[in-house]
Short mmCIF file of C-alpha atoms in Angstrom, two decimals:
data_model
loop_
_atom_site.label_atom_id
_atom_site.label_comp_id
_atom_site.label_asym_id
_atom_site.label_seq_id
_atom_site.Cartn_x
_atom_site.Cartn_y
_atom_site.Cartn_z
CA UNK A 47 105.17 111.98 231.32
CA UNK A 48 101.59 112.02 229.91
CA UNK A 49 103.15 114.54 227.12
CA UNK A 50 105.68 111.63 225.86
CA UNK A 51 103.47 108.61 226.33
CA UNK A 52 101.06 110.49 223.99
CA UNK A 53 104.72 110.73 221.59
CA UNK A 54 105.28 107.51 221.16
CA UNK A 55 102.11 106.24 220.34
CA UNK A 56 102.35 109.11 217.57
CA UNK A 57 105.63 107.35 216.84
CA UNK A 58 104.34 104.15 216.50
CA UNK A 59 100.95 105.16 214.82
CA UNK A 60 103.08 107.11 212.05
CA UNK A 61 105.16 103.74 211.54
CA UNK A 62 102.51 101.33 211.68
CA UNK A 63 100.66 103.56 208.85
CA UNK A 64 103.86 104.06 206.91
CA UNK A 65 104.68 99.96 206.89
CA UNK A 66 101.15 99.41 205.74
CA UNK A 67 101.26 101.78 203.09
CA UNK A 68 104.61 100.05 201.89
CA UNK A 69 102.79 96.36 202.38
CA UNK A 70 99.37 97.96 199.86
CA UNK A 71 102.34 99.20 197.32
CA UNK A 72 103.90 95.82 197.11
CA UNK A 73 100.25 93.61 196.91
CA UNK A 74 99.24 96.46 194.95
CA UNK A 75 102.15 95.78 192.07
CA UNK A 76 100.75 94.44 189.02
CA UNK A 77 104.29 93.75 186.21
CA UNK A 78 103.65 94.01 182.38
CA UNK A 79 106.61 91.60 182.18
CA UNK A 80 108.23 88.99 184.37
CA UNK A 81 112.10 87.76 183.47
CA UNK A 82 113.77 83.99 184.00
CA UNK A 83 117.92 83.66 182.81
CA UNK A 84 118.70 81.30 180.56
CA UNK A 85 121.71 78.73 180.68
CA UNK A 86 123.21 76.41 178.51
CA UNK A 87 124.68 73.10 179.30
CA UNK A 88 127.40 72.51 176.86
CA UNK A 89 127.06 68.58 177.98
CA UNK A 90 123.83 68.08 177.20
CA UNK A 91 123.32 71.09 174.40
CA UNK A 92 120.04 71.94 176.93
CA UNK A 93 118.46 75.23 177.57
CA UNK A 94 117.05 76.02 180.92
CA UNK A 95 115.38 78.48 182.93
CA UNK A 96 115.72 79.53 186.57
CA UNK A 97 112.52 80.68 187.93
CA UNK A 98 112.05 83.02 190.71
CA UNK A 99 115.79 81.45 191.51
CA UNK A 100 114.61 78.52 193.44
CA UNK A 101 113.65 75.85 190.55
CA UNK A 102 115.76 75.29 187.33
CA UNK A 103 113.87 73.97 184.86
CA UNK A 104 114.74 72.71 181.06
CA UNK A 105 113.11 75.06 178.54
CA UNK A 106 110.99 72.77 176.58
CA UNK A 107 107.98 74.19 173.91
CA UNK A 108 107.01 71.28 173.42
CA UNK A 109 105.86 70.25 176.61
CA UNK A 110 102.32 71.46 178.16
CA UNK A 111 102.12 71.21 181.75
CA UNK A 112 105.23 72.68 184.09
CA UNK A 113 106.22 70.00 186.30
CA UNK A 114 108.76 69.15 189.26
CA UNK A 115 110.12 66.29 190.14
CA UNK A 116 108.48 66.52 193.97
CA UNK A 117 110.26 63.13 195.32
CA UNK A 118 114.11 64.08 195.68
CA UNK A 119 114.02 65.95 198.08
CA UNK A 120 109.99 65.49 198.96
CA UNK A 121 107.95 68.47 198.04
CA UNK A 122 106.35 70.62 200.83
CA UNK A 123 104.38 73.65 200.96
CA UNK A 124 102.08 75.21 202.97
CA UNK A 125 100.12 76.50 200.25
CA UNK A 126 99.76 73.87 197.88
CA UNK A 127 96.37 72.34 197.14
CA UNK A 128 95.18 69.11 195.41
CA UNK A 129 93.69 69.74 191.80
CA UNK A 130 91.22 66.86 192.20
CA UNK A 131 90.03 65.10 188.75
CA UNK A 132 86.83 66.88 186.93
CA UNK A 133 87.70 69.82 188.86
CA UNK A 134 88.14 73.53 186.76
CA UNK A 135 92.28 72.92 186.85
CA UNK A 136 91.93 69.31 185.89
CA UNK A 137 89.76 69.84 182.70
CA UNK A 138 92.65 72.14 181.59
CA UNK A 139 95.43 69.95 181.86
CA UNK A 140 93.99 68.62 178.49
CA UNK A 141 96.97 68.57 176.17
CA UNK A 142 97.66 67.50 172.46
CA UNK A 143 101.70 67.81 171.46
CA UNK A 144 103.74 65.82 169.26
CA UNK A 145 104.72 63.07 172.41
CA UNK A 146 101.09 63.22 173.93
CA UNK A 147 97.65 63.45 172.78
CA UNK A 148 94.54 62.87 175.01
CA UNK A 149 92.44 63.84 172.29
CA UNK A 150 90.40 66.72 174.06
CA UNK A 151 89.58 65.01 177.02
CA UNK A 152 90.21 65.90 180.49
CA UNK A 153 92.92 63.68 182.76
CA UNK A 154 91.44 60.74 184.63
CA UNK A 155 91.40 60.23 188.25
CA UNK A 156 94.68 58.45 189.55
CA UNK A 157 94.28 55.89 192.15
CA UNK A 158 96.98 55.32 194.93
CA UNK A 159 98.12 51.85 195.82
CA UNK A 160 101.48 53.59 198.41
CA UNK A 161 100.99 56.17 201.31
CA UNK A 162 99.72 59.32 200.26
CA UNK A 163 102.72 61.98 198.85
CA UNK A 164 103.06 64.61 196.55
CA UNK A 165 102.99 61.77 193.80
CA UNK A 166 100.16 59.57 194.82
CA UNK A 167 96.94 60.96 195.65
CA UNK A 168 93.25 59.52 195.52
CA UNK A 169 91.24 60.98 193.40
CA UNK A 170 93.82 63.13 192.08
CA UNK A 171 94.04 64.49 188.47
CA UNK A 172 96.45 62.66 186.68
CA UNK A 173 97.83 63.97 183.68
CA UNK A 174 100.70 63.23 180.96
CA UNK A 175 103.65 64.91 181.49
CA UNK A 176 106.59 64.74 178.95
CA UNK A 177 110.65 65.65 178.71
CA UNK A 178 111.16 66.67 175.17
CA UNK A 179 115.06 66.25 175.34
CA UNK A 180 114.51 62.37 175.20
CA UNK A 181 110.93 62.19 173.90
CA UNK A 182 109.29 60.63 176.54
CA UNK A 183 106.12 61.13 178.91
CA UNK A 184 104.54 59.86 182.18
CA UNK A 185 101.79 60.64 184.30
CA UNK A 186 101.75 62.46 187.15
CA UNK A 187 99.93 64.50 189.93
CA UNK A 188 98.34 68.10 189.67
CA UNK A 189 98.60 70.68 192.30
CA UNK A 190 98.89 74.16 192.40
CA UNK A 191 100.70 76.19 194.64
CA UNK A 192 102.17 79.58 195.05
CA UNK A 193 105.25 80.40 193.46
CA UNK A 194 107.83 83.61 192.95
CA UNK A 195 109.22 85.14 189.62
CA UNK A 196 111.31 88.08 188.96
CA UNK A 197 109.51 90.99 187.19
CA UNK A 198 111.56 93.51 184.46
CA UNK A 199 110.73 96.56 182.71
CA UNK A 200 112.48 95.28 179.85
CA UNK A 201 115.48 96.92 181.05
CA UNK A 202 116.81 95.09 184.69
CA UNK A 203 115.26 92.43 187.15
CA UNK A 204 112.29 94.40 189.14
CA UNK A 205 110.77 93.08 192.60
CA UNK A 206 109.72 89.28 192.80
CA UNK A 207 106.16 88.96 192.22
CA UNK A 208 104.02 86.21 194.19
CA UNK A 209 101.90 83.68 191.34
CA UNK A 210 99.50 82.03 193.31
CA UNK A 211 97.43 78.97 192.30
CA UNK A 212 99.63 78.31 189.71
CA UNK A 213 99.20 74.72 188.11
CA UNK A 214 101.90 72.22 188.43
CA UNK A 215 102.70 68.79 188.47
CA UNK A 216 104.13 66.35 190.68
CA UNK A 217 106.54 63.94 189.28
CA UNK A 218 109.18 61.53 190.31
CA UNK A 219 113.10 61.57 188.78
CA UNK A 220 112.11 59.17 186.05
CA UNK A 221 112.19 62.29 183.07
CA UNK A 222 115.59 63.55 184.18
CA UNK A 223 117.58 60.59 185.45
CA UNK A 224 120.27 59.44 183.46
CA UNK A 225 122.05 62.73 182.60
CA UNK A 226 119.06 63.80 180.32
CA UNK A 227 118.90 67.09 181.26
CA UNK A 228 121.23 69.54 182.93
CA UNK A 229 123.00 68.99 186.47
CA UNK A 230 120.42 70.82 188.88
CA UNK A 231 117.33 70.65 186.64
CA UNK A 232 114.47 69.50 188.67
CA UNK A 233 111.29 69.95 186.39
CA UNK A 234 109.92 71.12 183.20
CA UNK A 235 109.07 74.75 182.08
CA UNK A 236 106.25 73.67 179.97
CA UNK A 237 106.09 76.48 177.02
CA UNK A 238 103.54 75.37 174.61
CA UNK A 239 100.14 77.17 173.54
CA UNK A 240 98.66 74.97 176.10
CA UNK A 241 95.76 76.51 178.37
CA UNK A 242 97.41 75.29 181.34
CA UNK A 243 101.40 75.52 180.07
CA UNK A 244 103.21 78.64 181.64
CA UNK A 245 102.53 81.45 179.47
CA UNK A 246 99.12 81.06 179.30
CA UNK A 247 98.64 80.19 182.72
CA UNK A 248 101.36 83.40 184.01
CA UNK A 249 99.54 85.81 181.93
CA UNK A 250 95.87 84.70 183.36
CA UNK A 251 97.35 85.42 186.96
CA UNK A 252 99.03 88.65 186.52
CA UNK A 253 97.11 90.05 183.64
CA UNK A 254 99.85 90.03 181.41
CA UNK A 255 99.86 89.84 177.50
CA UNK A 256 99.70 86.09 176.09
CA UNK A 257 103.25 86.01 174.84
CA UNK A 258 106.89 85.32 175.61
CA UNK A 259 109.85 85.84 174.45
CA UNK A 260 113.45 84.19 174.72
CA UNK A 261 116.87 84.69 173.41
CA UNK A 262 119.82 81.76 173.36
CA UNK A 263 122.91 82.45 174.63
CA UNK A 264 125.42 80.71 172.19
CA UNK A 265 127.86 79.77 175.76
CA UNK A 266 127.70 78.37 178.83
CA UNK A 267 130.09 81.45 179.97
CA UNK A 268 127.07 83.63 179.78
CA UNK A 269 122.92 83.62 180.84
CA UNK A 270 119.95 84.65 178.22
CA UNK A 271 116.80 86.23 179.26
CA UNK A 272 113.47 84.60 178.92
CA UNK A 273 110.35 87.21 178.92
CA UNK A 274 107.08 86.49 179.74
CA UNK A 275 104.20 89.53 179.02
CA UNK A 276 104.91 92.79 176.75
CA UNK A 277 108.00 94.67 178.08
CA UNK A 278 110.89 96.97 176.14
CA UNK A 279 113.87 94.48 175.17
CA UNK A 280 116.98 95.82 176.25
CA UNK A 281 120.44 94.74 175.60
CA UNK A 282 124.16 96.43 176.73
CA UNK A 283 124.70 98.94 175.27
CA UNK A 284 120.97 99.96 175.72
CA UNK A 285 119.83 98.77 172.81
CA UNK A 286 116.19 98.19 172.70
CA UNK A 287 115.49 95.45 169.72
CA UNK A 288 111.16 95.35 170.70
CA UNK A 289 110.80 97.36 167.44
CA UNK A 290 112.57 95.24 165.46
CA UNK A 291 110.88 91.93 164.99
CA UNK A 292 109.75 90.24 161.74
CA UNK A 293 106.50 88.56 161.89
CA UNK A 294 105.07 85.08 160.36
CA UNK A 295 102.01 83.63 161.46
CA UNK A 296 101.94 80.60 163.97
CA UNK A 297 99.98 77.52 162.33
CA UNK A 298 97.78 75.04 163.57
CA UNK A 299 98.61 71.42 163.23
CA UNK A 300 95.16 69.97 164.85
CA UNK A 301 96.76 66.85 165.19
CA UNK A 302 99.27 68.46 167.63
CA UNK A 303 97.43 71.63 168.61
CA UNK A 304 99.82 72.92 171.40
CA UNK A 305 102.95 72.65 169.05
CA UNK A 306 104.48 76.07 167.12
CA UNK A 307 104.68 75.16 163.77
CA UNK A 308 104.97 77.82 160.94
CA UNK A 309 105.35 77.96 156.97
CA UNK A 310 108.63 77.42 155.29
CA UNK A 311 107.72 78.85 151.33
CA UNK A 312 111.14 78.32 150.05
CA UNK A 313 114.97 78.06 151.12
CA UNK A 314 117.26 79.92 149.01
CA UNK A 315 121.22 80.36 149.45
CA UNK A 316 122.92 83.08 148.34
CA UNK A 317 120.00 84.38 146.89
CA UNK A 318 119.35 80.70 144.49
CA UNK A 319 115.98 79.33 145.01
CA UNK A 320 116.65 75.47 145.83
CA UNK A 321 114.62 73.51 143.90
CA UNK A 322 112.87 71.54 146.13
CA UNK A 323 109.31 69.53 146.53
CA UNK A 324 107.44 72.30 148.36
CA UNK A 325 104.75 69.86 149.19
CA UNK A 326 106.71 68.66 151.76
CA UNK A 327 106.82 72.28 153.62
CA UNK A 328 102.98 71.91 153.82
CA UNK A 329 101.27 70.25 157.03
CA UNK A 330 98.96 67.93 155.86
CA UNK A 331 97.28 64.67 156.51
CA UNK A 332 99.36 60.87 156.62
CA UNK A 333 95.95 58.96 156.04
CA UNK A 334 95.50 57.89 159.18
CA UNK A 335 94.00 60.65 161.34
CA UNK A 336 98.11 62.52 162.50
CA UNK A 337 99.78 65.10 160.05
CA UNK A 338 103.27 65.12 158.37
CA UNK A 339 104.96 67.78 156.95
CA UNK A 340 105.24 71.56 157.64
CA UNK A 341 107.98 72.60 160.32
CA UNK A 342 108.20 72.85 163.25
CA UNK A 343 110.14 74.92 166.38
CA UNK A 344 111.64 73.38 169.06
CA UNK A 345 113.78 74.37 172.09
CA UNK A 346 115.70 70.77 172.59
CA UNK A 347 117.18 69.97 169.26
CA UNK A 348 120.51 71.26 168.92
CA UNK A 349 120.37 71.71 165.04
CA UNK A 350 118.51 72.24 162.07
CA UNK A 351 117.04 69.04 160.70
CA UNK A 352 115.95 68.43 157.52
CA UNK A 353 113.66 66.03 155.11
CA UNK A 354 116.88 64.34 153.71
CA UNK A 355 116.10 65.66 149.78
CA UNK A 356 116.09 69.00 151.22
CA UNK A 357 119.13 68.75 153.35
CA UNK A 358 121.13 67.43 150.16
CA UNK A 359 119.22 70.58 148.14
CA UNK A 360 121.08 72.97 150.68
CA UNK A 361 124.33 70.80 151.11
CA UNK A 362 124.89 70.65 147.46
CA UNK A 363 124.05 74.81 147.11
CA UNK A 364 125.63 75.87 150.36
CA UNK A 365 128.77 73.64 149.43
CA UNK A 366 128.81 74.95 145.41
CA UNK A 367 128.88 79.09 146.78
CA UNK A 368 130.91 77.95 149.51
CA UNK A 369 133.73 76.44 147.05
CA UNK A 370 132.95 79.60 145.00
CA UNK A 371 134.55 81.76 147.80
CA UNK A 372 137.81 79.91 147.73
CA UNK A 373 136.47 78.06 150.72
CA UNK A 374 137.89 74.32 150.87
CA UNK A 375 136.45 71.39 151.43
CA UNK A 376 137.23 69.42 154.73
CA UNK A 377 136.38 65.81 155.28
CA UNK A 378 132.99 65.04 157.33
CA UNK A 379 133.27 65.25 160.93
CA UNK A 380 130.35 63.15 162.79
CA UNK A 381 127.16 63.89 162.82
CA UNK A 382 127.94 66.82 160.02
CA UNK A 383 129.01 65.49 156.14
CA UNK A 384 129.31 69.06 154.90
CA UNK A 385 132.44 70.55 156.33
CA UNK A 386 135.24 72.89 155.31
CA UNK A 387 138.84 74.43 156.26
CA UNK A 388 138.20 77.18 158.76
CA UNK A 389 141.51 78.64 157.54
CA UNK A 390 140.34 79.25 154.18
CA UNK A 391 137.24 81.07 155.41
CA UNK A 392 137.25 84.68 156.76
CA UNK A 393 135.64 85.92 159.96
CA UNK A 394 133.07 89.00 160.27
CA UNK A 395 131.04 90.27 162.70
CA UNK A 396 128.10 88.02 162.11
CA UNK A 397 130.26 84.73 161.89
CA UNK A 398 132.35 83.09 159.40
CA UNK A 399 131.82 84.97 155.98
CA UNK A 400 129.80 82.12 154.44
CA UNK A 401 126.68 81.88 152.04
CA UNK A 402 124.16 83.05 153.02
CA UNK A 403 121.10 80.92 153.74
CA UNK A 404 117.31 82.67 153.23
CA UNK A 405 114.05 80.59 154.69
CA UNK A 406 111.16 82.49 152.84
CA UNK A 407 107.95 82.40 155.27
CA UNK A 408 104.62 83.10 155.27
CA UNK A 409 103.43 86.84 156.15
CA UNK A 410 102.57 90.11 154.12
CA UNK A 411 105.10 91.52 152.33
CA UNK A 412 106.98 88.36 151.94
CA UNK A 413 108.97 87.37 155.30
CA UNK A 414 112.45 86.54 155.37
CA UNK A 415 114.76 84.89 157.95
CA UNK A 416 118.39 85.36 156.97
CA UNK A 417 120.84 82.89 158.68
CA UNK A 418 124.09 84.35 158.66
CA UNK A 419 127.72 82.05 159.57
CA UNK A 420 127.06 82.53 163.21
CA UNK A 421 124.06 80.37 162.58
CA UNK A 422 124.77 78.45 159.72
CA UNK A 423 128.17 76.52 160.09
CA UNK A 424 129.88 75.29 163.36
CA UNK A 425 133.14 74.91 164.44
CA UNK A 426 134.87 71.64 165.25
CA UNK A 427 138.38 70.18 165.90
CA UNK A 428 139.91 72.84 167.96
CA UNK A 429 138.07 75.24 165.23
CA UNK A 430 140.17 73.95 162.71
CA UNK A 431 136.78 72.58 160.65
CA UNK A 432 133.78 74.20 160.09
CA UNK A 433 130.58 72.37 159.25
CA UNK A 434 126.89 73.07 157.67
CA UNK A 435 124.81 73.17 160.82
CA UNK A 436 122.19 71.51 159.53
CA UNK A 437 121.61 67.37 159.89
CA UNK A 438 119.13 64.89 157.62
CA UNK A 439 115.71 64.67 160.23
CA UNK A 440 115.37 61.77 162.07
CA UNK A 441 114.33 58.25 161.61
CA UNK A 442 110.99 58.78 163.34
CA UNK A 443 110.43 62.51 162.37
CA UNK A 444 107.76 62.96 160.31
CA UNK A 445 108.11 67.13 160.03
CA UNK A 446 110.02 68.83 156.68
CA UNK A 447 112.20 71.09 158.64
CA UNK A 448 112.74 70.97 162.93
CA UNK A 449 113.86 74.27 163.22
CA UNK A 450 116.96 73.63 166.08
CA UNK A 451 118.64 76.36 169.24
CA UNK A 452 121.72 76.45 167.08
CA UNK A 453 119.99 78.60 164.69
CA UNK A 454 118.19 80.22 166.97
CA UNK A 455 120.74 81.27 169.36
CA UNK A 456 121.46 84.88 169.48
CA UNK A 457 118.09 85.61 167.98
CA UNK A 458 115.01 86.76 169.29
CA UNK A 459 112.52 84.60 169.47
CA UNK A 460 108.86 85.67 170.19
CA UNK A 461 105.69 83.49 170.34
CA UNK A 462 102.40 85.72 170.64
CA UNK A 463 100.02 83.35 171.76
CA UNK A 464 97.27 85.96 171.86
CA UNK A 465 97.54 87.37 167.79
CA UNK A 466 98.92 83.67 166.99
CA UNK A 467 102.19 84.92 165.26
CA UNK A 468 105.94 84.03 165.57
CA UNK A 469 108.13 87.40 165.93
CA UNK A 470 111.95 87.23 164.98
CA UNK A 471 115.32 89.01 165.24
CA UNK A 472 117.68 86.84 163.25
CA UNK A 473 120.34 87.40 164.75
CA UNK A 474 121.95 90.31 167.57
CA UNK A 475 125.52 90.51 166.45
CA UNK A 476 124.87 93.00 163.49
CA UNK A 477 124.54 95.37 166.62
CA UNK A 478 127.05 94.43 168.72
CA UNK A 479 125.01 92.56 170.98
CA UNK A 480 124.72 88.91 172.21
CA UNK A 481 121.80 87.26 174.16
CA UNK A 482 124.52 87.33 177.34
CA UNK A 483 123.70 90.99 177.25
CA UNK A 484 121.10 91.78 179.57
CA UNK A 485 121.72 93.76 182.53
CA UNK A 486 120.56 91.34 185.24
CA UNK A 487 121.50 93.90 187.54
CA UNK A 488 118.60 95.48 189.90
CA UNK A 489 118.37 98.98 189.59
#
């Protein structure tokens, strides 16, 4: 009896030992990358991100602190914690984009007037918060809390990984009411060179490299990958594209210090130089204390836009070699006023056979992005019309160029935050690859 007493406790000492030997592996496991899918919303032409596959959030660079909207339903967690104002988290939150700029100071303290919630706190740090999709901002509460995101080896999805203390914000609906962003999107994955945005703040946690990297799926049929830290990049059929990036350096715009902005040298098509006022590709100073000029990245512009006596430089080019090519002309089809007959254009692997269009960028060697027809003309009219995917800027934009998804979808984009440089793979199709090609399957 005595002899299998003394058993079991063997039993039980062995299993107790080999559980906490699995428990020190797993709090022990440090990534080198962590992975978020990407989805498009045809509706809405948004990008989000799913993240740790609780919270989807709209992939925004511009904005600088990740937020939620904590209201509907209410927020709860064990381990969240108030970020009070003047405190180490609150003097990061200080953020300078193209919708806000506190200009270098910390977030004041908020002051609660309704019962105490997520969003209303005493003494609470308060900063601006912003939706890029519809250029607008609001204040907010800061917390941080613990949350989960998948890891990869660059290959497949890899355990979930615990981020604790992370810094978010606690918002109401108002940023994503009204069909602004995608059904289900409840927050903000705030992707600028911010110290407190995501990939700054992810790669401070777990040690990883200061950079991320994402790549557009061109359907809603089909998710894209979002990296965060140094990893292989692997696409079906095991394709591995990390050696394969084309570098430009990342400027700084100090009137909008968290923004990715790079240098545009030239646009050619088809190997013509357009003769344009390169003056207007340089960043420099309106006269009254903000910047204008230069171009800029963003992740919630659908397409290209363009100073308007550059756009009609490229229209007029693009149109010319197009015509050249026995391509027709087609009559405008809104918001495009470049269009042509699809049937009178041939298909290839990279898109319709179209000019070519070259951006010539900064960087040693001379640095050139090719944009190929998958990038450079859309279809329309039950693809019976093709159109230049580029549009005249804005009213109220004051960059050159607004580099939009539609050109970067299918690409690889990377943003090293730590060497301050913008790495690119035009475009995945020359390899018979798509950014709906990761294996999101655990192995």
């Amino acid at each position: 009896m005595a002899s299998s007493t003394a058993q079991q406790l063997l039993r039980l000492l062995l299993l107790s030992a080999f559980a906490f030997c699995i428990a020190a592996a797993a709090t022990s496991f440090r990534p080198k990358a962590l992975l978020s899918p990407i989805s498009f919303d045809a509706s809405t032409s948004l990008y989000s991100i799913s993240l740790g596959n609780k919270y989807s959030l709209l992939l925004d660079l511009e904005n600088s602190v990740f937020w939620i909207d904590c209201v509907h339903p209410p927020y709860s967690s064990s381990t969240m914690s108030l970020a009070r104002c003047h405190g180490a988290v609150c003097n990061m939150a200080s953020v300078c984009n193209s919708l806000i700029c506190d200009g270098g100071g910390a977030p004041g303290c908020a002051t609660c007037f309704g019962p105490p919630s997520p969003v209303c706190q005493n003494s609470s740090c308060s900063p601006s918060i912003s939706n890029s999709a519809i250029s607008t901002s609001t204040v907010s509460t800061l917390w941080t809390d613990t949350f989960s995101v998948l890891s990869t080896d660059g290959r497949n999805p890899g355990p979930i990984v615990d981020v604790p203390k992370l810094p978010f914000a606690c918002a109401d609906d108002l940023l994503i009411t009204n069909n602004s962003v995608p059904a289900g999107v409840v927050g903000d994955a705030a992707l600028s060179r911010a110290k407190i945005a995501l990939p700054s703040q992810l790669a401070a946690k777990l040690s990883l490299k200061r950079k991320f990297t994402y790549c557009l799926p061109s359907t809603s049929s089909g998710k894209g990958v979002l990296f965060f830290g140094d990893s292989p990049i692997v696409f079906l059929p095991s394709i591995d594209f990390s050696n394969n990036f084309k570098y430009t350096p990342l400027l700084t715009d100090p009137s909008q210090p968290d923004s990715y902005m790079i240098g545009i040298t030239g646009i050619s098509v088809n190997g013509v130089k357009l003769k344009i006022d390169s003056d207007l590709l340089k960043i420099k100073n309106d006269g009254t204390g903000s910047t204008i000029g230069g171009t800029i990245i963003t992740s919630t512009e659908r397409y290209t836009q363009l100073e308007s006596s550059i756009y009609d430089a490229l229209a007029r080019e693009f149109k010319a070699a197009a015509n050249a090519r026995g391509i027709k002309d087609a009559p405008a089809v809104s918001p495009f006023d470049t269009c042509f007959d699809a049937s009178t254009a041939s298909s290839t692997r990279i898109g319709y056979n179209v000019p070519e269009i070259d951006l010539s960028l900064k960087g040693s060697g001379g640095v050139v992005w090719p944009i190929f027809g998958a990038n450079s003309v859309v279809s329309v009219q039950d693809d019976k019309v093709i159109c230049l995917a580029f549009l005249r800027r804005k009213q109220y934009e004051t960059r050159a160029v607004v580099i939009g998804t539609f050109q970067q979808q299918d690409a690889l984009m990377q943003f090293d935050l730590a060497t301050s440089r913008l790495g690119f793979v035009p475009t995945l199709l020359g390899r018979m690859a798509t950014c709906s090609n990761f294996n999101f399957t655990s192995v």
